[in-house]
Every structure is written in structure tokens, then in C-alpha cells.
């Protein structure tokens, strides 16, 4: 049950992913019958499921879907080939419950590898590709390993704008909803008491992008999330805050900017401005890196087709 899931949900997912292959499970044996190429790919997926089972107590249906996309080969042909997660040590951290947080897709692996080699990494891709989650995990690892003294997580509160005054509460209560995804990621990785202590002592700081002005961020792991909503001026301001012994990851989806039409996204412009500087890298994630519900991937594909026709 740990491998195939409750009521064989994982086996059903495999059956849908490989419609020409028959899966016959009896006890601890699984027999695959079908076209050689599809059976070979399905076997790789099952091997991946067994490897996951060695690291955690069960395999979720989402893990199966991710493995199907990884092993299909269609999405990884243009990417650098990294060794298996276990071989490279790409389990980023363990949660306070002992669960491993790992890079699950080729794009997430690239973020991990690039952050080791570069001080500033731009992770650009659609929703659901784990850009923020992977980046926060890397920041928590750096803090736990005492590579940095603090974590700073920033987000533009673009949606607030003129509507901010109509929200209830003080300034913090008005802004917190825009920073909630960052809190959610941290709560997965750090137990509640320690997280509250780190937030109180400003060892971990979560703030709107505007609060970064005038500061110098030394000995810190800095993340700018939803960077497509930062203007050119804000992007320059943020990048020039980075001080000694600091690393930064900037994440965003250039297809979903919420800026007013008269303002240009700093994340779009920065790709041309900083493309040839050593120590700065750009990682691009695609639909193949989506680790949410499979419909998210289908939605992204549909929008890409629609936008191509509109051009």
C-alpha cells in the first residue's frame, strides 16, 4: 500500500500515464506488459517510486505524476543532465518532522546547482514549478549550516496599491496576506516555536520589497519572490542592497505581471541587462517542472497556445 497508494491510486495513475501497458500486481510482484519503449519508461518510473519509498514512508500520487514527467524524456532533452538526487546530495533539508525536501524536477535541480555556483540566481517560470519553495529550502539550509546569519524574504505588494487602505487592520495586517506564501513555506520546514523565535529576533525577516530601500544586506540569504511585479527601479534597488557574504535568489513568472500597463517589469528587463555577468545565472523552468495538480500543466499549455495565436 505504501508504494501503490490507498485503493491503488498510484497504480491507477500509472495506468492512465501508460495506456498501452498493462500493470498486473500480485503480492510483491508487478508484471508489465506492453510496447517495449513504454514498458521501459514505466519501469524507470517504478524504480523512482521505490527510491522515494526508501526516503519516506509513502509515495503520493503527485510524486508519481512528477516521476512520469521526469522519465518521459520529452522535457529533459534540452536540460543539463545532473546525476540522481541521492548521488548529488540534492535532498536540500529535512523538515522538523524528518521528511526530506528535495529538488523534484530538472528545473528545481538547476536552481540548487546554480545557487551553489553563483551569488545571484534568477529562477523564472510558471506557477506551480516550486521556484519559491525550493529557494526557501535553500535559504533555510544555509541558515541551519551557519553559512549566513539571517534570511530575508521580500515580495512586492503590487496588488495593494490604492486598495491597501480599504483592507482592515494596521499596516502589518494589511500587508501580511501578500507575504502569506512565504510564511507557508517556512512553516513546512521549521517548527512553529523556532520559527516564531527567529521571526521575533529578525533572524528570519519577511517584508514588502519597499522596506528594502536604504539597507545593506550582509551575511544573508535573500529571496525576492514574485519579482515580475517589481519595476525596473525596484529591481535595481533590490539588487544593489546585496552585501558581503550574501546570496540572492529572485523568482517570478514573466507571463503574470500585475503591474499597471505604463510600468515595465524589472524581471523582464533584467534578463538583457545582466545576462553576461559572472556570478549571476538565469534558470528557466517550464511546464514540465509543474508539481501541482496535473491540470495546472494543462492550463499553462492552453494559455501558451492562446497567447501564441494572439501574437
Tab-separated table of C-alpha atoms in Angstrom:
chain	number	residue	atom	x	y	z
A	1	UNK	CA	0.000	0.000	0.000
A	2	UNK	CA	2.930	2.339	0.689
A	3	UNK	CA	4.016	2.007	-2.946
A	4	UNK	CA	0.721	1.708	-4.811
A	5	UNK	CA	-1.247	4.033	-2.527
A	6	UNK	CA	-4.584	3.721	-0.778
A	7	UNK	CA	-7.040	1.855	-3.018
A	8	UNK	CA	-4.211	1.516	-5.604
A	9	UNK	CA	-4.388	5.227	-6.517
A	10	UNK	CA	-0.747	5.250	-7.650
A	11	UNK	CA	-1.268	2.144	-9.772
A	12	UNK	CA	-4.294	3.810	-11.372
A	13	UNK	CA	-2.163	6.904	-12.079
A	14	UNK	CA	0.421	4.688	-13.797
A	15	UNK	CA	-2.317	3.038	-15.826
A	16	UNK	CA	-3.503	6.450	-17.058
A	17	UNK	CA	0.036	7.631	-17.829
A	18	UNK	CA	0.873	4.487	-19.818
A	19	UNK	CA	-2.398	3.454	-21.511
A	20	UNK	CA	-0.808	0.779	-23.729
A	21	UNK	CA	0.875	-1.006	-20.819
A	22	UNK	CA	-0.896	-3.499	-18.587
A	23	UNK	CA	0.094	-3.487	-14.899
A	24	UNK	CA	-0.519	-6.804	-13.122
A	25	UNK	CA	0.203	-6.601	-9.375
A	26	UNK	CA	0.280	-9.757	-7.240
A	27	UNK	CA	1.735	-9.576	-3.751
A	28	UNK	CA	5.200	-8.044	-4.007
A	29	UNK	CA	5.478	-8.665	-7.752
A	30	UNK	CA	4.456	-6.319	-10.547
A	31	UNK	CA	4.345	-7.505	-14.145
A	32	UNK	CA	4.328	-5.015	-17.039
A	33	UNK	CA	3.099	-5.993	-20.489
A	34	UNK	CA	3.028	-3.684	-23.490
A	35	UNK	CA	5.152	-1.870	-26.120
A	36	UNK	CA	8.841	-2.137	-25.247
A	37	UNK	CA	9.511	1.628	-25.178
A	38	UNK	CA	6.538	2.400	-22.935
A	39	UNK	CA	7.289	-0.530	-20.620
A	40	UNK	CA	10.887	0.691	-20.286
A	41	UNK	CA	9.753	4.208	-19.321
A	42	UNK	CA	7.150	2.841	-16.900
A	43	UNK	CA	9.846	0.669	-15.308
A	44	UNK	CA	12.003	3.746	-14.745
A	45	UNK	CA	9.059	5.467	-13.058
A	46	UNK	CA	8.518	2.481	-10.759
A	47	UNK	CA	12.231	2.420	-9.893
A	48	UNK	CA	11.935	6.086	-8.994
A	49	UNK	CA	8.925	5.311	-6.797
A	50	UNK	CA	10.943	2.650	-4.965
A	51	UNK	CA	13.786	5.132	-4.413
A	52	UNK	CA	11.306	7.637	-2.981
A	53	UNK	CA	9.909	4.932	-0.724
A	54	UNK	CA	13.401	4.401	0.707
A	55	UNK	CA	13.496	8.097	1.716
A	56	UNK	CA	9.972	8.494	3.066
A	57	UNK	CA	7.171	6.299	4.314
A	58	UNK	CA	4.875	6.503	1.289
A	59	UNK	CA	4.622	7.613	-2.334
A	60	UNK	CA	1.953	10.198	-3.119
A	61	UNK	CA	0.055	10.386	-6.417
A	62	UNK	CA	1.733	13.749	-7.059
A	63	UNK	CA	5.126	12.029	-6.791
A	64	UNK	CA	4.024	9.529	-9.439
A	65	UNK	CA	2.952	12.282	-11.833
A	66	UNK	CA	6.241	14.112	-11.303
A	67	UNK	CA	8.246	10.950	-11.993
A	68	UNK	CA	6.226	10.268	-15.161
A	69	UNK	CA	7.191	13.706	-16.494
A	70	UNK	CA	10.822	13.302	-15.482
A	71	UNK	CA	11.258	9.867	-17.022
A	72	UNK	CA	9.361	10.525	-20.217
A	73	UNK	CA	12.451	12.199	-21.689
A	74	UNK	CA	10.449	14.705	-23.718
A	75	UNK	CA	11.043	17.551	-21.276
A	76	UNK	CA	14.635	16.883	-20.227
A	77	UNK	CA	16.377	16.662	-23.590
A	78	UNK	CA	17.405	20.332	-23.627
A	79	UNK	CA	18.483	20.489	-19.971
A	80	UNK	CA	21.917	19.795	-18.441
A	81	UNK	CA	21.986	16.229	-17.147
A	82	UNK	CA	22.623	16.028	-13.414
A	83	UNK	CA	23.143	12.782	-11.558
A	84	UNK	CA	20.472	11.207	-9.412
A	85	UNK	CA	19.321	13.212	-6.385
A	86	UNK	CA	20.858	10.732	-3.944
A	87	UNK	CA	24.218	10.825	-5.733
A	88	UNK	CA	24.435	14.628	-5.710
A	89	UNK	CA	23.030	15.088	-2.226
A	90	UNK	CA	20.144	17.147	-3.611
A	91	UNK	CA	17.957	16.414	-0.624
A	92	UNK	CA	18.051	20.041	0.414
A	93	UNK	CA	16.917	19.793	4.036
A	94	UNK	CA	14.812	17.689	6.369
A	95	UNK	CA	11.736	19.204	7.977
A	96	UNK	CA	11.240	19.260	11.735
A	97	UNK	CA	9.205	16.069	11.188
A	98	UNK	CA	12.149	14.370	9.490
A	99	UNK	CA	10.660	14.481	5.985
A	100	UNK	CA	13.153	15.115	3.180
A	101	UNK	CA	12.658	18.192	0.998
A	102	UNK	CA	14.319	17.512	-2.346
A	103	UNK	CA	14.559	19.019	-5.779
A	104	UNK	CA	11.897	17.047	-7.652
A	105	UNK	CA	12.255	18.274	-11.233
A	106	UNK	CA	15.085	19.172	-13.633
A	107	UNK	CA	14.337	22.883	-13.166
A	108	UNK	CA	14.460	22.637	-9.396
A	109	UNK	CA	17.757	20.744	-9.652
A	110	UNK	CA	19.129	23.563	-11.760
A	111	UNK	CA	18.180	26.082	-9.077
A	112	UNK	CA	20.032	24.004	-6.483
A	113	UNK	CA	23.121	23.552	-8.659
A	114	UNK	CA	23.166	27.193	-9.768
A	115	UNK	CA	22.840	28.536	-6.222
A	116	UNK	CA	25.977	26.609	-5.269
A	117	UNK	CA	27.997	28.200	-8.079
A	118	UNK	CA	26.524	31.724	-8.227
A	119	UNK	CA	25.808	34.507	-5.736
A	120	UNK	CA	22.699	35.692	-7.577
A	121	UNK	CA	20.242	33.356	-9.310
A	122	UNK	CA	17.108	34.285	-11.228
A	123	UNK	CA	14.540	31.463	-11.278
A	124	UNK	CA	11.932	32.251	-13.933
A	125	UNK	CA	8.971	30.027	-14.727
A	126	UNK	CA	5.222	29.475	-14.480
A	127	UNK	CA	3.122	28.902	-11.386
A	128	UNK	CA	3.464	25.574	-9.619
A	129	UNK	CA	7.081	24.861	-10.569
A	130	UNK	CA	8.364	25.098	-6.987
A	131	UNK	CA	10.546	28.178	-7.516
A	132	UNK	CA	9.704	29.756	-4.180
A	133	UNK	CA	9.602	26.531	-2.177
A	134	UNK	CA	12.992	25.355	-3.461
A	135	UNK	CA	14.522	28.786	-2.834
A	136	UNK	CA	13.201	28.967	0.734
A	137	UNK	CA	14.522	25.449	1.398
A	138	UNK	CA	17.981	26.532	0.207
A	139	UNK	CA	17.818	29.590	2.457
A	140	UNK	CA	16.818	27.509	5.496
A	141	UNK	CA	19.661	25.073	4.758
A	142	UNK	CA	22.169	27.933	4.587
A	143	UNK	CA	20.906	29.281	7.923
A	144	UNK	CA	21.000	25.868	9.630
A	145	UNK	CA	24.531	25.259	8.319
A	146	UNK	CA	25.561	28.719	9.573
A	147	UNK	CA	26.568	29.851	6.107
A	148	UNK	CA	24.526	33.024	6.690
A	149	UNK	CA	23.259	34.807	9.788
A	150	UNK	CA	19.777	35.596	8.579
A	151	UNK	CA	17.150	35.019	5.906
A	152	UNK	CA	15.367	37.914	4.242
A	153	UNK	CA	12.277	37.192	2.162
A	154	UNK	CA	10.770	40.042	0.161
A	155	UNK	CA	7.768	40.408	-2.113
A	156	UNK	CA	6.310	43.356	-4.000
A	157	UNK	CA	2.853	44.200	-2.632
A	158	UNK	CA	1.718	45.430	-6.016
A	159	UNK	CA	-1.877	44.336	-5.626
A	160	UNK	CA	-2.113	46.517	-2.509
A	161	UNK	CA	-1.606	49.832	-4.282
A	162	UNK	CA	-4.619	52.076	-3.953
A	163	UNK	CA	-6.662	49.258	-2.384
A	164	UNK	CA	-4.399	48.902	0.651
A	165	UNK	CA	-6.309	51.481	2.653
A	166	UNK	CA	-9.570	49.588	2.289
A	167	UNK	CA	-8.179	46.447	3.957
A	168	UNK	CA	-8.873	46.024	7.694
A	169	UNK	CA	-6.185	46.240	10.380
A	170	UNK	CA	-2.854	48.032	10.805
A	171	UNK	CA	-0.144	48.171	8.144
A	172	UNK	CA	1.302	44.748	9.041
A	173	UNK	CA	-2.128	43.113	8.933
A	174	UNK	CA	-2.815	44.711	5.548
A	175	UNK	CA	0.456	43.544	4.020
A	176	UNK	CA	0.675	40.044	5.549
A	177	UNK	CA	-1.761	38.432	3.035
A	178	UNK	CA	0.701	39.233	0.224
A	179	UNK	CA	3.521	37.576	2.181
A	180	UNK	CA	1.491	34.521	3.256
A	181	UNK	CA	3.050	32.095	0.704
A	182	UNK	CA	6.467	32.752	2.245
A	183	UNK	CA	5.155	32.044	5.750
A	184	UNK	CA	3.546	28.824	4.453
A	185	UNK	CA	6.836	27.570	3.016
A	186	UNK	CA	8.733	28.330	6.224
A	187	UNK	CA	6.105	26.615	8.383
A	188	UNK	CA	6.685	23.415	6.401
A	189	UNK	CA	10.405	23.484	7.172
A	190	UNK	CA	10.790	24.915	10.683
A	191	UNK	CA	8.789	24.014	13.770
A	192	UNK	CA	6.365	26.695	14.928
A	193	UNK	CA	8.181	27.722	18.144
A	194	UNK	CA	11.580	28.082	16.490
A	195	UNK	CA	10.076	29.953	13.541
A	196	UNK	CA	8.317	32.409	15.884
A	197	UNK	CA	11.585	32.933	17.780
A	198	UNK	CA	13.539	33.550	14.568
A	199	UNK	CA	10.897	35.986	13.340
A	200	UNK	CA	10.890	37.832	16.660
A	201	UNK	CA	14.687	38.155	16.642
A	202	UNK	CA	14.716	39.120	12.937
A	203	UNK	CA	16.887	36.102	12.133
A	204	UNK	CA	14.182	35.485	9.549
A	205	UNK	CA	12.633	38.621	8.124
A	206	UNK	CA	9.651	38.743	5.784
A	207	UNK	CA	8.885	42.152	4.361
A	208	UNK	CA	7.469	44.016	1.357
A	209	UNK	CA	10.066	44.944	-1.258
A	210	UNK	CA	9.677	48.653	-0.466
A	211	UNK	CA	11.132	48.022	3.018
A	212	UNK	CA	14.486	47.069	1.483
A	213	UNK	CA	15.299	50.618	0.382
A	214	UNK	CA	18.368	52.127	2.046
A	215	UNK	CA	19.592	48.871	3.585
A	216	UNK	CA	22.741	46.817	3.063
A	217	UNK	CA	22.110	43.095	3.400
A	218	UNK	CA	25.275	41.403	4.684
A	219	UNK	CA	25.643	37.734	5.719
A	220	UNK	CA	22.151	36.979	4.476
A	221	UNK	CA	20.294	34.670	2.150
A	222	UNK	CA	17.918	36.989	0.329
A	223	UNK	CA	14.910	35.942	-1.738
A	224	UNK	CA	12.784	38.232	-3.867
A	225	UNK	CA	9.578	36.404	-4.726
A	226	UNK	CA	7.002	37.373	-7.397
A	227	UNK	CA	9.695	39.566	-8.946
A	228	UNK	CA	7.677	40.068	-12.127
A	229	UNK	CA	5.779	42.673	-10.091
A	230	UNK	CA	8.919	44.702	-9.349
A	231	UNK	CA	9.542	47.724	-11.544
A	232	UNK	CA	12.941	48.405	-13.138
A	233	UNK	CA	13.718	50.912	-10.376
A	234	UNK	CA	12.722	48.470	-7.626
A	235	UNK	CA	14.758	45.660	-9.173
A	236	UNK	CA	17.873	47.838	-9.315
A	237	UNK	CA	17.260	48.960	-5.728
A	238	UNK	CA	16.925	45.372	-4.511
A	239	UNK	CA	19.998	44.012	-6.299
A	240	UNK	CA	22.190	46.853	-5.052
A	241	UNK	CA	21.214	46.056	-1.432
A	242	UNK	CA	23.147	42.764	-1.511
A	243	UNK	CA	26.262	42.955	0.664
A	244	UNK	CA	29.202	40.807	1.727
A	245	UNK	CA	28.769	37.034	2.161
A	246	UNK	CA	25.208	37.187	0.865
A	247	UNK	CA	23.349	35.169	-1.720
A	248	UNK	CA	20.152	36.001	-3.528
A	249	UNK	CA	17.512	34.132	-5.484
A	250	UNK	CA	14.965	36.124	-7.459
A	251	UNK	CA	11.866	34.218	-8.546
A	252	UNK	CA	8.993	35.150	-10.801
A	253	UNK	CA	6.691	34.380	-13.694
A	254	UNK	CA	7.102	36.889	-16.521
A	255	UNK	CA	3.759	35.846	-18.031
A	256	UNK	CA	1.765	37.004	-14.987
A	257	UNK	CA	2.737	40.560	-14.130
A	258	UNK	CA	0.241	42.638	-12.139
A	259	UNK	CA	1.937	45.971	-12.821
A	260	UNK	CA	-0.066	48.798	-14.401
A	261	UNK	CA	0.353	48.952	-18.176
A	262	UNK	CA	2.524	52.050	-18.040
A	263	UNK	CA	5.099	50.292	-15.844
A	264	UNK	CA	7.598	47.723	-17.137
A	265	UNK	CA	8.520	44.572	-15.233
A	266	UNK	CA	12.061	44.658	-13.889
A	267	UNK	CA	12.261	40.873	-14.197
A	268	UNK	CA	11.745	41.081	-17.959
A	269	UNK	CA	14.312	43.847	-18.456
A	270	UNK	CA	16.936	42.336	-16.186
A	271	UNK	CA	17.418	39.328	-18.468
A	272	UNK	CA	19.108	41.578	-21.040
A	273	UNK	CA	20.892	43.835	-18.563
A	274	UNK	CA	22.705	41.177	-16.501
A	275	UNK	CA	22.992	38.245	-18.896
A	276	UNK	CA	26.791	38.327	-19.267
A	277	UNK	CA	27.903	38.975	-15.677
A	278	UNK	CA	29.894	36.229	-13.960
A	279	UNK	CA	28.340	35.090	-10.705
A	280	UNK	CA	24.806	35.749	-11.940
A	281	UNK	CA	22.779	32.953	-13.515
A	282	UNK	CA	19.326	32.593	-15.046
A	283	UNK	CA	17.394	29.337	-14.590
A	284	UNK	CA	14.261	28.852	-16.691
A	285	UNK	CA	11.587	26.427	-15.594
A	286	UNK	CA	8.786	25.156	-17.833
A	287	UNK	CA	5.518	23.293	-17.768
A	288	UNK	CA	7.458	20.050	-17.253
A	289	UNK	CA	8.527	21.342	-13.824
A	290	UNK	CA	4.971	21.858	-12.549
A	291	UNK	CA	4.478	19.793	-9.394
A	292	UNK	CA	0.930	20.814	-8.562
A	293	UNK	CA	-2.261	19.167	-9.833
A	294	UNK	CA	-1.806	17.834	-13.388
A	295	UNK	CA	-4.476	20.272	-14.593
A	296	UNK	CA	-2.120	23.169	-13.799
A	297	UNK	CA	0.200	21.885	-16.518
A	298	UNK	CA	-2.694	21.604	-18.954
A	299	UNK	CA	-3.821	25.138	-18.105
A	300	UNK	CA	-0.323	26.503	-18.782
A	301	UNK	CA	-0.211	24.731	-22.147
A	302	UNK	CA	-3.637	26.097	-23.096
A	303	UNK	CA	-2.612	29.670	-22.235
A	304	UNK	CA	0.640	29.340	-24.199
A	305	UNK	CA	-1.300	28.210	-27.279
A	306	UNK	CA	-3.779	31.055	-26.883
A	307	UNK	CA	-1.017	33.659	-26.437
A	308	UNK	CA	0.871	32.317	-29.483
A	309	UNK	CA	-2.250	32.814	-31.611
A	310	UNK	CA	-2.672	36.357	-30.266
A	311	UNK	CA	0.843	37.386	-31.318
